[in-house]
Amino acid sequence: MPVKIYLAGPEVFLSNAREMLDVKAALAREAGFTPISPGDLLIPPADTKIEHGCNINAVDEQMMIEADAVIANLTPFRGIAADTGTSYELGFMCALGKPVFAYTNVAANHFTRIMRYYGDVSTQDETGRYRGADGLSIENFDMADNLMLHGGIVRRGGVVVVSDAPADALYTDLTAFKECLAIAARKLL
């Protein structure tokens, strides 16, 4: 029986979203998976924007329920961390007890990106915890993203592949995706 793999990530926001989703799906098929991803199904019509958003959510959740595993693109999106929708999808799949794998096209870890956010200015409190100028603590776990994302993947036997794509190819470079896909194939097929 074919293994269905859900492809999560911010690619759905790209101007060439369909092209990128199709390329990733073709690579997943070549690796032996049946790919499914947001954008694959028609969304039922709605009368309001909120209803439309809820319809997209329902379709995506149903695809995740039908999937056997996920590969999530954790490349920082519109900020220092992974796309919030992708984070939701990753958590949803973890809660379902399904195998989870991820990759990022940014080599700088979460701590480094937060430090850059604070202009590389922080203090350490009496416990050794780093804090930004606003007093908020800064995660320092040598993880690619928030500990709940990275930790949730590792604790379930998955991996987070880290790459360093050029700035103009953050969401189109497929090097880390291909490596992550190969690891998932070795573990699941």
Coordinates of N, CA, C and O in Angstrom, one line a residue:
M1 N 0.8 -1.2 0.0 CA 0.0 0.0 0.0 C 0.9 1.2 0.0 O 1.8 1.3 0.8
P2 N 0.6 2.2 -0.9 CA 1.5 3.4 -0.9 C 1.4 4.2 0.4 O 0.4 4.3 1.0
V3 N 2.5 4.8 0.7 CA 2.6 5.7 1.9 C 2.3 7.1 1.4 O 3.0 7.7 0.5
K4 N 1.3 7.7 2.0 CA 0.9 9.1 1.7 C 1.7 10.0 2.6 O 1.7 9.9 3.8
I5 N 2.3 11.0 1.9 CA 3.1 12.0 2.7 C 2.6 13.4 2.4 O 2.4 13.8 1.3
Y6 N 2.3 14.1 3.5 CA 1.7 15.4 3.5 C 2.9 16.4 3.4 O 3.9 16.3 4.2
L7 N 2.9 17.3 2.4 CA 4.0 18.3 2.2 C 3.5 19.6 2.7 O 2.7 20.3 2.1
A8 N 4.0 20.0 3.9 CA 3.7 21.2 4.5 C 4.7 22.3 4.3 O 5.9 22.0 4.3
G9 N 4.3 23.5 4.1 CA 5.3 24.6 4.0 C 4.7 25.9 3.5 O 3.5 25.9 3.0
P10 N 5.4 26.9 3.5 CA 4.9 28.2 3.0 C 4.9 28.4 1.5 O 4.6 29.5 1.0
E11 N 5.3 27.3 0.8 CA 5.3 27.4 -0.7 C 3.9 27.9 -1.2 O 3.9 28.5 -2.3
V12 N 2.9 27.6 -0.5 CA 1.5 28.0 -1.0 C 1.4 29.5 -1.2 O 0.5 29.9 -1.9
F13 N 2.3 30.3 -0.6 CA 2.2 31.7 -0.7 C 3.1 32.3 -1.8 O 3.0 33.5 -2.1
L14 N 3.9 31.4 -2.5 CA 4.7 31.9 -3.6 C 3.9 32.3 -4.8 O 2.8 31.7 -5.1
S15 N 4.5 33.2 -5.6 CA 3.8 33.5 -6.9 C 3.8 32.3 -7.8 O 2.9 32.2 -8.7
N16 N 4.7 31.4 -7.7 CA 4.8 30.2 -8.5 C 4.4 29.0 -7.6 O 5.0 27.9 -7.8
A17 N 3.5 29.2 -6.8 CA 3.1 28.1 -5.8 C 2.8 26.8 -6.5 O 3.3 25.7 -6.1
R18 N 1.9 26.8 -7.5 CA 1.5 25.6 -8.2 C 2.7 24.8 -8.7 O 2.9 23.6 -8.6
E19 N 3.6 25.6 -9.4 CA 4.8 25.0 -9.9 C 5.7 24.3 -8.8 O 6.1 23.2 -9.0
M20 N 5.9 25.0 -7.7 CA 6.7 24.5 -6.6 C 6.1 23.3 -6.0 O 6.7 22.3 -5.7
L21 N 4.8 23.3 -5.8 CA 4.0 22.2 -5.2 C 4.1 21.0 -6.2 O 4.3 19.8 -5.7
D22 N 4.0 21.2 -7.5 CA 4.1 20.1 -8.4 C 5.5 19.5 -8.5 O 5.6 18.3 -8.6
V23 N 6.5 20.3 -8.4 CA 7.9 19.8 -8.4 C 8.1 19.0 -7.2 O 8.7 17.8 -7.2
K24 N 7.7 19.5 -6.0 CA 7.9 18.7 -4.8 C 7.1 17.4 -4.8 O 7.6 16.3 -4.4
A25 N 5.9 17.4 -5.4 CA 5.1 16.2 -5.5 C 5.7 15.2 -6.4 O 5.8 14.0 -6.1
A26 N 6.3 15.7 -7.5 CA 7.0 14.8 -8.4 C 8.2 14.1 -7.8 O 8.4 12.9 -7.9
L27 N 8.9 14.9 -7.0 CA 10.1 14.3 -6.3 C 9.6 13.3 -5.2 O 10.2 12.2 -5.1
A28 N 8.5 13.6 -4.6 CA 8.0 12.6 -3.6 C 7.5 11.3 -4.3 O 7.8 10.2 -3.8
R29 N 6.9 11.4 -5.4 CA 6.5 10.2 -6.2 C 7.7 9.4 -6.6 O 7.7 8.2 -6.5
E30 N 8.8 10.1 -7.1 CA 10.0 9.4 -7.5 C 10.6 8.7 -6.3 O 11.2 7.6 -6.5
A31 N 10.4 9.2 -5.1 CA 11.0 8.6 -3.9 C 10.1 7.4 -3.4 O 10.5 6.7 -2.5
G32 N 8.9 7.2 -4.0 CA 8.1 6.1 -3.7 C 6.8 6.5 -2.9 O 6.1 5.6 -2.4
F33 N 6.6 7.8 -2.6 CA 5.5 8.2 -1.8 C 4.3 8.6 -2.7 O 4.5 8.9 -3.9
T34 N 3.1 8.7 -2.1 CA 2.0 9.4 -2.7 C 1.9 10.7 -2.0 O 1.6 10.8 -0.8
P35 N 2.2 11.8 -2.7 CA 2.2 13.1 -2.1 C 0.8 13.8 -2.0 O 0.0 13.6 -2.9
I36 N 0.6 14.5 -0.9 CA -0.6 15.3 -0.8 C -0.2 16.6 -0.1 O 0.7 16.6 0.7
S37 N -0.8 17.7 -0.6 CA -0.4 19.0 0.0 C -1.5 20.0 -0.2 O -2.3 19.9 -1.0
P38 N -1.4 21.1 0.6 CA -2.4 22.2 0.5 C -2.3 22.6 -1.0 O -1.3 22.7 -1.6
G39 N -3.5 22.9 -1.5 CA -3.5 23.4 -2.9 C -3.9 22.3 -3.8 O -4.1 22.5 -5.0
D40 N -3.9 21.0 -3.3 CA -4.2 19.9 -4.2 C -5.7 19.7 -4.5 O -6.0 19.1 -5.5
L41 N -6.5 20.1 -3.6 CA -8.0 19.9 -3.7 C -8.7 21.2 -3.9 O -8.3 22.2 -3.5
L42 N -9.9 21.1 -4.5 CA -10.8 22.2 -4.6 C -11.4 22.6 -3.2 O -11.7 21.7 -2.5
I43 N -11.4 23.8 -3.0 CA -12.0 24.3 -1.7 C -13.5 24.6 -2.0 O -13.8 25.3 -2.9
P44 N -14.4 24.1 -1.1 CA -15.8 24.4 -1.3 C -16.1 25.9 -1.3 O -15.4 26.6 -0.5
P45 N -17.0 26.4 -2.1 CA -17.3 27.8 -2.1 C -17.9 28.3 -0.7 O -18.4 27.5 0.1
A46 N -17.7 29.5 -0.5 CA -18.1 30.1 0.8 C -18.7 31.5 0.6 O -18.4 32.2 -0.4
D47 N -19.5 31.9 1.5 CA -20.2 33.3 1.4 C -19.3 34.4 2.0 O -19.4 35.5 1.7
T48 N -18.4 34.0 3.0 CA -17.6 35.0 3.6 C -16.1 34.6 3.6 O -15.8 33.4 3.4
K49 N -15.2 35.6 3.8 CA -13.8 35.2 3.9 C -13.5 34.3 5.1 O -12.7 33.4 4.9
I50 N -14.2 34.5 6.2 CA -14.0 33.6 7.3 C -14.4 32.1 7.0 O -13.7 31.2 7.2
E51 N -15.6 32.0 6.3 CA -16.0 30.7 5.9 C -15.0 30.1 4.9 O -14.8 28.9 5.0
H52 N -14.5 30.9 4.0 CA -13.5 30.4 3.1 C -12.3 29.8 3.8 O -11.8 28.8 3.5
G53 N -11.8 30.6 4.8 CA -10.6 30.2 5.6 C -10.9 28.9 6.3 O -10.1 28.0 6.4
C54 N -12.1 28.8 6.9 CA -12.5 27.6 7.6 C -12.6 26.4 6.6 O -12.2 25.3 7.0
N55 N -13.0 26.6 5.4 CA -13.1 25.6 4.4 C -11.7 25.1 4.0 O -11.5 23.9 3.9
I56 N -10.8 26.0 3.9 CA -9.4 25.6 3.6 C -8.8 24.8 4.8 O -8.2 23.7 4.6
N57 N -9.1 25.2 6.0 CA -8.6 24.5 7.2 C -9.2 23.1 7.2 O -8.5 22.1 7.5
A58 N -10.5 22.9 6.9 CA -11.1 21.6 6.9 C -10.5 20.7 5.9 O -10.2 19.5 6.2
V59 N -10.3 21.2 4.7 CA -9.7 20.4 3.6 C -8.3 19.9 4.0 O -7.9 18.8 3.9
D60 N -7.5 20.9 4.5 CA -6.1 20.6 4.9 C -6.1 19.6 6.0 O -5.3 18.6 6.0
E61 N -6.9 19.7 7.0 CA -6.9 18.8 8.1 C -7.4 17.4 7.7 O -6.8 16.4 8.1
Q62 N -8.3 17.3 6.7 CA -8.7 16.0 6.2 C -7.6 15.3 5.5 O -7.4 14.1 5.6
M63 N -6.8 16.1 4.7 CA -5.6 15.6 4.0 C -4.6 15.0 5.0 O -4.0 14.0 4.8
M64 N -4.4 15.8 6.1 CA -3.5 15.3 7.1 C -4.0 14.0 7.8 O -3.2 13.1 8.1
I65 N -5.2 13.9 8.0 CA -5.8 12.7 8.6 C -5.6 11.5 7.7 O -5.2 10.4 8.1
E66 N -5.7 11.7 6.4 CA -5.5 10.7 5.4 C -4.0 10.4 5.2 O -3.7 9.3 4.7
A67 N -3.1 11.3 5.5 CA -1.7 11.1 5.3 C -1.1 10.1 6.3 O -1.6 10.0 7.4
D68 N 0.0 9.5 5.9 CA 0.7 8.6 6.8 C 1.9 9.3 7.5 O 2.3 8.8 8.6
A69 N 2.4 10.4 6.9 CA 3.5 11.1 7.5 C 3.5 12.5 6.9 O 2.7 12.9 6.1
V70 N 4.5 13.4 7.4 CA 4.6 14.7 6.9 C 6.1 15.1 6.7 O 6.9 14.6 7.5
I71 N 6.3 15.9 5.7 CA 7.6 16.6 5.6 C 7.2 18.1 5.7 O 6.4 18.6 4.8
A72 N 7.8 18.8 6.6 CA 7.4 20.2 6.8 C 8.6 21.1 6.5 O 9.7 20.8 7.0
N73 N 8.4 22.2 5.8 CA 9.4 23.1 5.5 C 9.4 24.2 6.6 O 8.5 25.0 6.7
L74 N 10.4 24.1 7.4 CA 10.5 25.1 8.6 C 11.4 26.3 8.3 O 11.7 27.0 9.2
T75 N 11.7 26.5 7.0 CA 12.4 27.7 6.7 C 11.7 29.0 7.2 O 10.5 29.1 7.0
P76 N 12.4 29.8 8.0 CA 11.7 31.0 8.6 C 10.9 31.7 7.5 O 11.3 31.9 6.4
F77 N 9.7 32.2 7.9 CA 8.8 32.8 7.0 C 8.2 34.0 7.6 O 7.5 33.9 8.7
R78 N 8.4 35.2 7.0 CA 7.8 36.4 7.5 C 8.3 36.7 9.0 O 7.5 37.2 9.8
G79 N 9.5 36.3 9.3 CA 10.0 36.6 10.7 C 11.1 35.6 11.0 O 11.8 35.2 10.1
I80 N 11.3 35.3 12.3 CA 12.4 34.5 12.7 C 12.1 33.0 12.8 O 13.0 32.2 13.1
A81 N 10.9 32.7 12.6 CA 10.5 31.3 12.8 C 9.7 30.7 11.6 O 9.4 31.4 10.7
A82 N 9.4 29.4 11.7 CA 8.6 28.8 10.7 C 7.2 29.4 10.5 O 6.7 30.0 11.4
D83 N 6.7 29.2 9.3 CA 5.3 29.6 9.0 C 4.4 29.1 10.0 O 4.4 27.9 10.4
T84 N 3.5 29.9 10.5 CA 2.5 29.5 11.6 C 1.6 28.4 11.1 O 1.3 27.5 11.9
G85 N 1.2 28.4 9.9 CA 0.3 27.4 9.4 C 1.1 26.0 9.3 O 0.5 25.0 9.7
T86 N 2.3 26.1 8.9 CA 3.1 24.9 8.8 C 3.4 24.4 10.3 O 3.3 23.1 10.5
S87 N 3.6 25.3 11.2 CA 3.7 24.8 12.6 C 2.5 24.1 13.1 O 2.6 23.1 13.8
Y88 N 1.3 24.7 12.8 CA 0.1 24.0 13.1 C 0.0 22.6 12.5 O -0.4 21.6 13.2
E89 N 0.3 22.5 11.2 CA 0.2 21.2 10.6 C 1.2 20.2 11.2 O 0.8 19.1 11.4
L90 N 2.4 20.7 11.5 CA 3.4 19.8 12.1 C 2.8 19.3 13.5 O 2.9 18.1 13.8
G91 N 2.3 20.2 14.3 CA 1.7 19.8 15.6 C 0.5 18.9 15.4 O 0.4 17.9 16.2
F92 N -0.3 19.1 14.4 CA -1.4 18.3 14.2 C -1.0 16.9 13.9 O -1.5 15.9 14.4
M93 N 0.0 16.7 13.0 CA 0.5 15.4 12.7 C 1.2 14.7 13.9 O 1.0 13.5 14.1
C94 N 1.9 15.5 14.7 CA 2.5 14.9 15.9 C 1.4 14.4 16.8 O 1.5 13.3 17.4
A95 N 0.3 15.2 17.0 CA -0.8 14.8 17.8 C -1.5 13.5 17.3 O -2.0 12.7 18.1
L96 N -1.5 13.3 16.0 CA -2.0 12.1 15.4 C -1.1 10.9 15.5 O -1.5 9.8 15.2
G97 N 0.1 11.2 16.0 CA 1.1 10.1 16.2 C 1.7 9.6 14.9 O 2.2 8.5 14.8
K98 N 1.7 10.5 13.9 CA 2.3 10.1 12.6 C 3.8 10.5 12.5 O 4.2 11.5 13.1
P99 N 4.6 9.8 11.7 CA 6.0 10.2 11.5 C 6.1 11.6 11.0 O 5.3 12.0 10.1
V100 N 7.0 12.3 11.5 CA 7.2 13.7 11.1 C 8.7 14.0 10.8 O 9.6 13.5 11.5
F101 N 8.9 14.7 9.7 CA 10.2 15.0 9.2 C 10.2 16.5 8.8 O 9.1 17.0 8.4
A102 N 11.3 17.2 8.8 CA 11.3 18.6 8.4 C 12.7 19.0 7.9 O 13.7 18.3 8.0
Y103 N 12.7 20.2 7.3 CA 13.9 20.8 6.8 C 13.8 22.3 6.8 O 12.7 22.8 7.0
T104 N 14.9 22.9 6.8 CA 15.0 24.4 6.7 C 16.1 24.8 5.8 O 17.1 24.1 5.7
N105 N 15.9 25.8 5.0 CA 16.9 26.4 4.1 C 17.7 27.5 4.7 O 18.4 28.2 4.0
V106 N 17.6 27.6 6.1 CA 18.4 28.6 6.8 C 19.2 27.9 7.8 O 18.7 27.3 8.7
A107 N 20.6 28.1 7.7 CA 21.5 27.4 8.6 C 21.5 28.0 10.0 O 21.8 27.3 11.0
A108 N 21.3 29.3 10.1 CA 21.3 29.9 11.4 C 20.3 29.3 12.3 O 19.1 29.3 11.9
N109 N 20.6 28.8 13.5 CA 19.6 28.2 14.4 C 18.7 29.3 15.0 O 18.9 30.5 14.8
H110 N 17.7 28.8 15.7 CA 16.7 29.6 16.3 C 17.3 30.7 17.2 O 16.9 31.9 17.2
F111 N 18.2 30.3 18.1 CA 18.8 31.2 19.0 C 19.5 32.3 18.2 O 19.4 33.5 18.6
T112 N 20.3 32.0 17.2 CA 21.0 33.0 16.4 C 20.0 34.0 15.8 O 20.3 35.2 15.8
R113 N 18.9 33.5 15.3 CA 17.9 34.3 14.6 C 17.3 35.3 15.6 O 17.0 36.4 15.3
I114 N 17.0 34.7 16.8 CA 16.4 35.6 17.8 C 17.4 36.7 18.3 O 17.0 37.8 18.4
M115 N 18.6 36.3 18.4 CA 19.7 37.3 18.8 C 19.8 38.4 17.7 O 19.9 39.5 18.1
R116 N 19.7 38.0 16.5 CA 19.7 39.0 15.4 C 18.5 40.0 15.5 O 18.6 41.2 15.3
Y117 N 17.4 39.4 15.9 CA 16.1 40.2 16.1 C 16.4 41.3 17.1 O 15.9 42.4 17.0
Y118 N 17.1 40.9 18.2 CA 17.5 41.9 19.2 C 18.7 42.7 18.9 O 19.3 43.3 19.8
G119 N 19.2 42.6 17.7 CA 20.4 43.4 17.3 C 21.7 42.8 18.0 O 22.6 43.5 18.3
D120 N 21.7 41.5 18.3 CA 22.7 40.8 19.0 C 23.0 41.4 20.3 O 24.2 41.3 20.9
V121 N 22.0 42.0 21.0 CA 22.2 42.6 22.3 C 21.3 41.8 23.2 O 20.1 41.7 23.0
S122 N 21.9 41.2 24.3 CA 21.1 40.5 25.3 C 21.9 40.5 26.6 O 23.0 41.0 26.6
T123 N 21.2 40.1 27.6 CA 21.8 39.9 28.9 C 21.6 38.5 29.4 O 20.7 37.8 28.8
Q124 N 22.4 38.1 30.4 CA 22.1 36.8 31.0 C 21.7 37.0 32.4 O 22.3 37.8 33.1
D125 N 20.6 36.4 32.8 CA 20.1 36.6 34.2 C 20.9 35.6 35.1 O 21.9 35.0 34.7
E126 N 20.6 35.7 36.4 CA 21.3 34.9 37.4 C 21.3 33.4 37.1 O 22.2 32.7 37.6
T127 N 20.4 32.9 36.3 CA 20.3 31.5 36.0 C 21.1 31.1 34.7 O 21.2 30.0 34.4
G128 N 21.6 32.1 34.1 CA 22.3 31.9 32.8 C 21.4 32.0 31.6 O 21.9 31.9 30.5
R129 N 20.1 32.3 31.8 CA 19.2 32.4 30.7 C 19.4 33.7 30.0 O 19.5 34.8 30.6
Y130 N 19.5 33.7 28.6 CA 19.6 34.9 27.9 C 18.2 35.6 27.8 O 17.2 35.0 27.8
R131 N 18.3 37.0 27.9 CA 17.1 37.8 27.8 C 17.4 39.0 26.9 O 18.4 39.6 26.8
G132 N 16.3 39.3 26.1 CA 16.4 40.4 25.2 C 16.2 41.7 26.0 O 15.8 41.7 27.2
A133 N 16.3 42.9 25.3 CA 16.1 44.2 26.0 C 14.7 44.3 26.6 O 14.5 45.1 27.5
D134 N 13.7 43.6 26.1 CA 12.4 43.6 26.6 C 12.2 42.7 27.8 O 11.1 42.6 28.4
G135 N 13.2 42.0 28.2 CA 13.2 41.1 29.4 C 12.7 39.7 29.1 O 12.7 38.8 29.9
L136 N 12.3 39.5 27.8 CA 11.8 38.1 27.5 C 13.0 37.2 27.3 O 14.0 37.5 26.7
S137 N 12.8 35.9 27.8 CA 13.9 35.0 27.6 C 14.0 34.5 26.2 O 13.1 34.6 25.4
I138 N 15.3 34.1 25.9 CA 15.6 33.7 24.5 C 16.0 32.2 24.6 O 16.9 31.8 25.3
E139 N 15.2 31.4 23.8 CA 15.5 30.0 23.7 C 16.9 29.7 23.2 O 17.3 30.3 22.3
N140 N 17.7 28.9 23.9 CA 19.0 28.6 23.5 C 19.2 27.1 23.6 O 19.9 26.5 24.5
F141 N 18.7 26.3 22.6 CA 18.7 24.9 22.7 C 19.4 24.3 21.4 O 19.4 23.1 21.2
D142 N 20.1 25.1 20.6 CA 20.8 24.7 19.5 C 19.9 23.9 18.5 O 20.2 22.9 18.0
M143 N 18.6 24.4 18.4 CA 17.7 23.8 17.5 C 17.3 24.7 16.3 O 17.5 25.9 16.4
A144 N 16.9 24.1 15.3 CA 16.6 24.8 14.0 C 15.4 25.8 14.2 O 15.4 26.8 13.5
D145 N 14.5 25.5 15.1 CA 13.3 26.3 15.3 C 12.9 26.2 16.8 O 13.6 25.5 17.6
N146 N 11.8 26.7 17.1 CA 11.3 26.6 18.5 C 11.4 25.1 19.0 O 11.1 24.2 18.2
L147 N 11.7 24.9 20.3 CA 11.9 23.6 20.8 C 10.7 22.7 20.7 O 10.8 21.5 20.5
M148 N 9.5 23.2 20.6 CA 8.3 22.4 20.4 C 8.3 21.8 19.0 O 7.8 20.7 18.9
L149 N 8.7 22.5 18.0 CA 8.8 22.0 16.7 C 9.9 21.0 16.5 O 9.7 19.8 16.2
H150 N 11.1 21.5 16.7 CA 12.3 20.6 16.5 C 12.3 19.4 17.5 O 12.5 18.3 17.1
G151 N 12.0 19.7 18.8 CA 11.9 18.6 19.7 C 10.8 17.6 19.4 O 11.0 16.4 19.6
G152 N 9.7 18.0 19.0 CA 8.6 17.1 18.6 C 9.0 16.2 17.5 O 8.6 15.0 17.4
I153 N 9.8 16.7 16.5 CA 10.2 15.9 15.4 C 11.3 14.8 15.9 O 11.1 13.6 15.6
V154 N 12.3 15.3 16.6 CA 13.3 14.4 17.0 C 12.8 13.3 18.0 O 13.2 12.2 17.9
R155 N 11.9 13.7 18.9 CA 11.4 12.8 19.9 C 10.6 11.7 19.2 O 10.4 10.6 19.8
R156 N 10.1 11.9 18.1 CA 9.3 10.9 17.3 C 10.1 10.1 16.3 O 9.6 9.4 15.5
G157 N 11.5 10.3 16.3 CA 12.3 9.5 15.4 C 12.5 10.2 14.1 O 13.2 9.6 13.2
G158 N 12.0 11.4 13.9 CA 12.2 12.1 12.7 C 13.5 12.9 12.7 O 14.3 12.8 13.6
V159 N 13.7 13.6 11.6 CA 14.9 14.5 11.5 C 14.6 15.9 11.1 O 13.5 16.1 10.5
V160 N 15.5 16.8 11.3 CA 15.4 18.1 10.8 C 16.6 18.4 10.0 O 17.7 18.4 10.5
V161 N 16.5 18.4 8.7 CA 17.6 18.7 7.8 C 17.8 20.2 7.7 O 16.9 20.9 7.4
V162 N 19.1 20.6 7.9 CA 19.4 22.0 7.9 C 20.3 22.3 6.7 O 21.3 21.6 6.5
S163 N 20.0 23.3 5.9 CA 20.7 23.7 4.7 C 20.9 25.2 4.8 O 20.4 25.8 5.7
D164 N 21.7 25.7 3.8 CA 21.9 27.1 3.8 C 21.8 27.6 2.4 O 22.7 27.8 1.6
A165 N 20.5 27.8 2.0 CA 20.2 28.2 0.6 C 20.5 29.7 0.5 O 20.4 30.5 1.4
P166 N 20.8 30.2 -0.8 CA 20.9 31.6 -1.0 C 19.6 32.3 -0.7 O 18.5 31.8 -0.8
A167 N 19.8 33.6 -0.3 CA 18.6 34.4 0.1 C 17.5 34.5 -0.9 O 16.3 34.5 -0.6
D168 N 17.9 34.5 -2.2 CA 16.9 34.6 -3.3 C 16.3 33.2 -3.6 O 15.5 33.2 -4.5
A169 N 16.7 32.2 -2.9 CA 16.1 30.8 -3.2 C 15.6 30.2 -1.9 O 15.5 28.9 -1.8
L170 N 15.3 30.9 -0.9 CA 14.9 30.4 0.4 C 13.7 29.4 0.3 O 13.7 28.4 1.0
Y171 N 12.8 29.7 -0.6 CA 11.6 28.9 -0.7 C 11.6 28.0 -1.9 O 10.6 27.3 -2.2
T172 N 12.6 28.1 -2.8 CA 12.6 27.4 -4.0 C 13.8 26.4 -4.1 O 13.7 25.4 -4.9
D173 N 14.8 26.5 -3.3 CA 15.9 25.6 -3.2 C 15.4 24.2 -2.7 O 14.9 24.2 -1.6
L174 N 15.6 23.2 -3.4 CA 15.1 21.9 -3.0 C 16.1 20.9 -2.4 O 15.9 19.7 -2.2
T175 N 17.4 21.4 -2.2 CA 18.4 20.5 -1.7 C 18.1 19.9 -0.4 O 18.1 18.6 -0.2
A176 N 17.6 20.6 0.6 CA 17.3 20.1 1.9 C 16.0 19.2 1.8 O 15.9 18.2 2.5
F177 N 15.1 19.6 1.0 CA 13.9 18.8 0.8 C 14.2 17.5 0.3 O 13.7 16.4 0.8
K178 N 15.1 17.4 -0.7 CA 15.5 16.1 -1.3 C 16.1 15.2 -0.3 O 15.9 14.0 -0.2
E179 N 17.0 15.8 0.5 CA 17.7 15.0 1.6 C 16.7 14.5 2.6 O 16.7 13.3 3.0
C180 N 15.8 15.4 3.0 CA 14.7 15.0 4.0 C 13.9 13.9 3.4 O 13.5 12.9 4.1
L181 N 13.5 14.0 2.2 CA 12.7 13.0 1.5 C 13.4 11.7 1.4 O 12.8 10.6 1.7
A182 N 14.7 11.7 1.1 CA 15.4 10.4 1.1 C 15.5 9.8 2.5 O 15.4 8.5 2.6
I183 N 15.7 10.6 3.5 CA 15.7 10.0 4.9 C 14.3 9.4 5.2 O 14.2 8.3 5.8
A184 N 13.2 10.2 4.9 CA 11.9 9.7 5.2 C 11.6 8.3 4.4 O 11.0 7.4 4.9
A185 N 12.1 8.3 3.2 CA 11.9 7.1 2.4 C 12.6 5.9 3.0 O 12.1 4.8 3.1
R186 N 13.9 6.1 3.5 CA 14.6 5.0 4.1 C 13.9 4.5 5.4 O 13.9 3.3 5.7
K187 N 13.3 5.4 6.1 CA 12.6 5.1 7.4 C 11.2 4.5 7.2 O 10.7 3.7 8.0
L188 N 10.5 4.9 6.1 CA 9.1 4.5 6.0 C 8.8 3.5 4.9 O 7.7 2.9 4.9
L189 N 9.7 3.4 3.9 CA 9.3 2.5 2.7 C 10.1 1.2 2.8 O 11.1 1.0 3.4

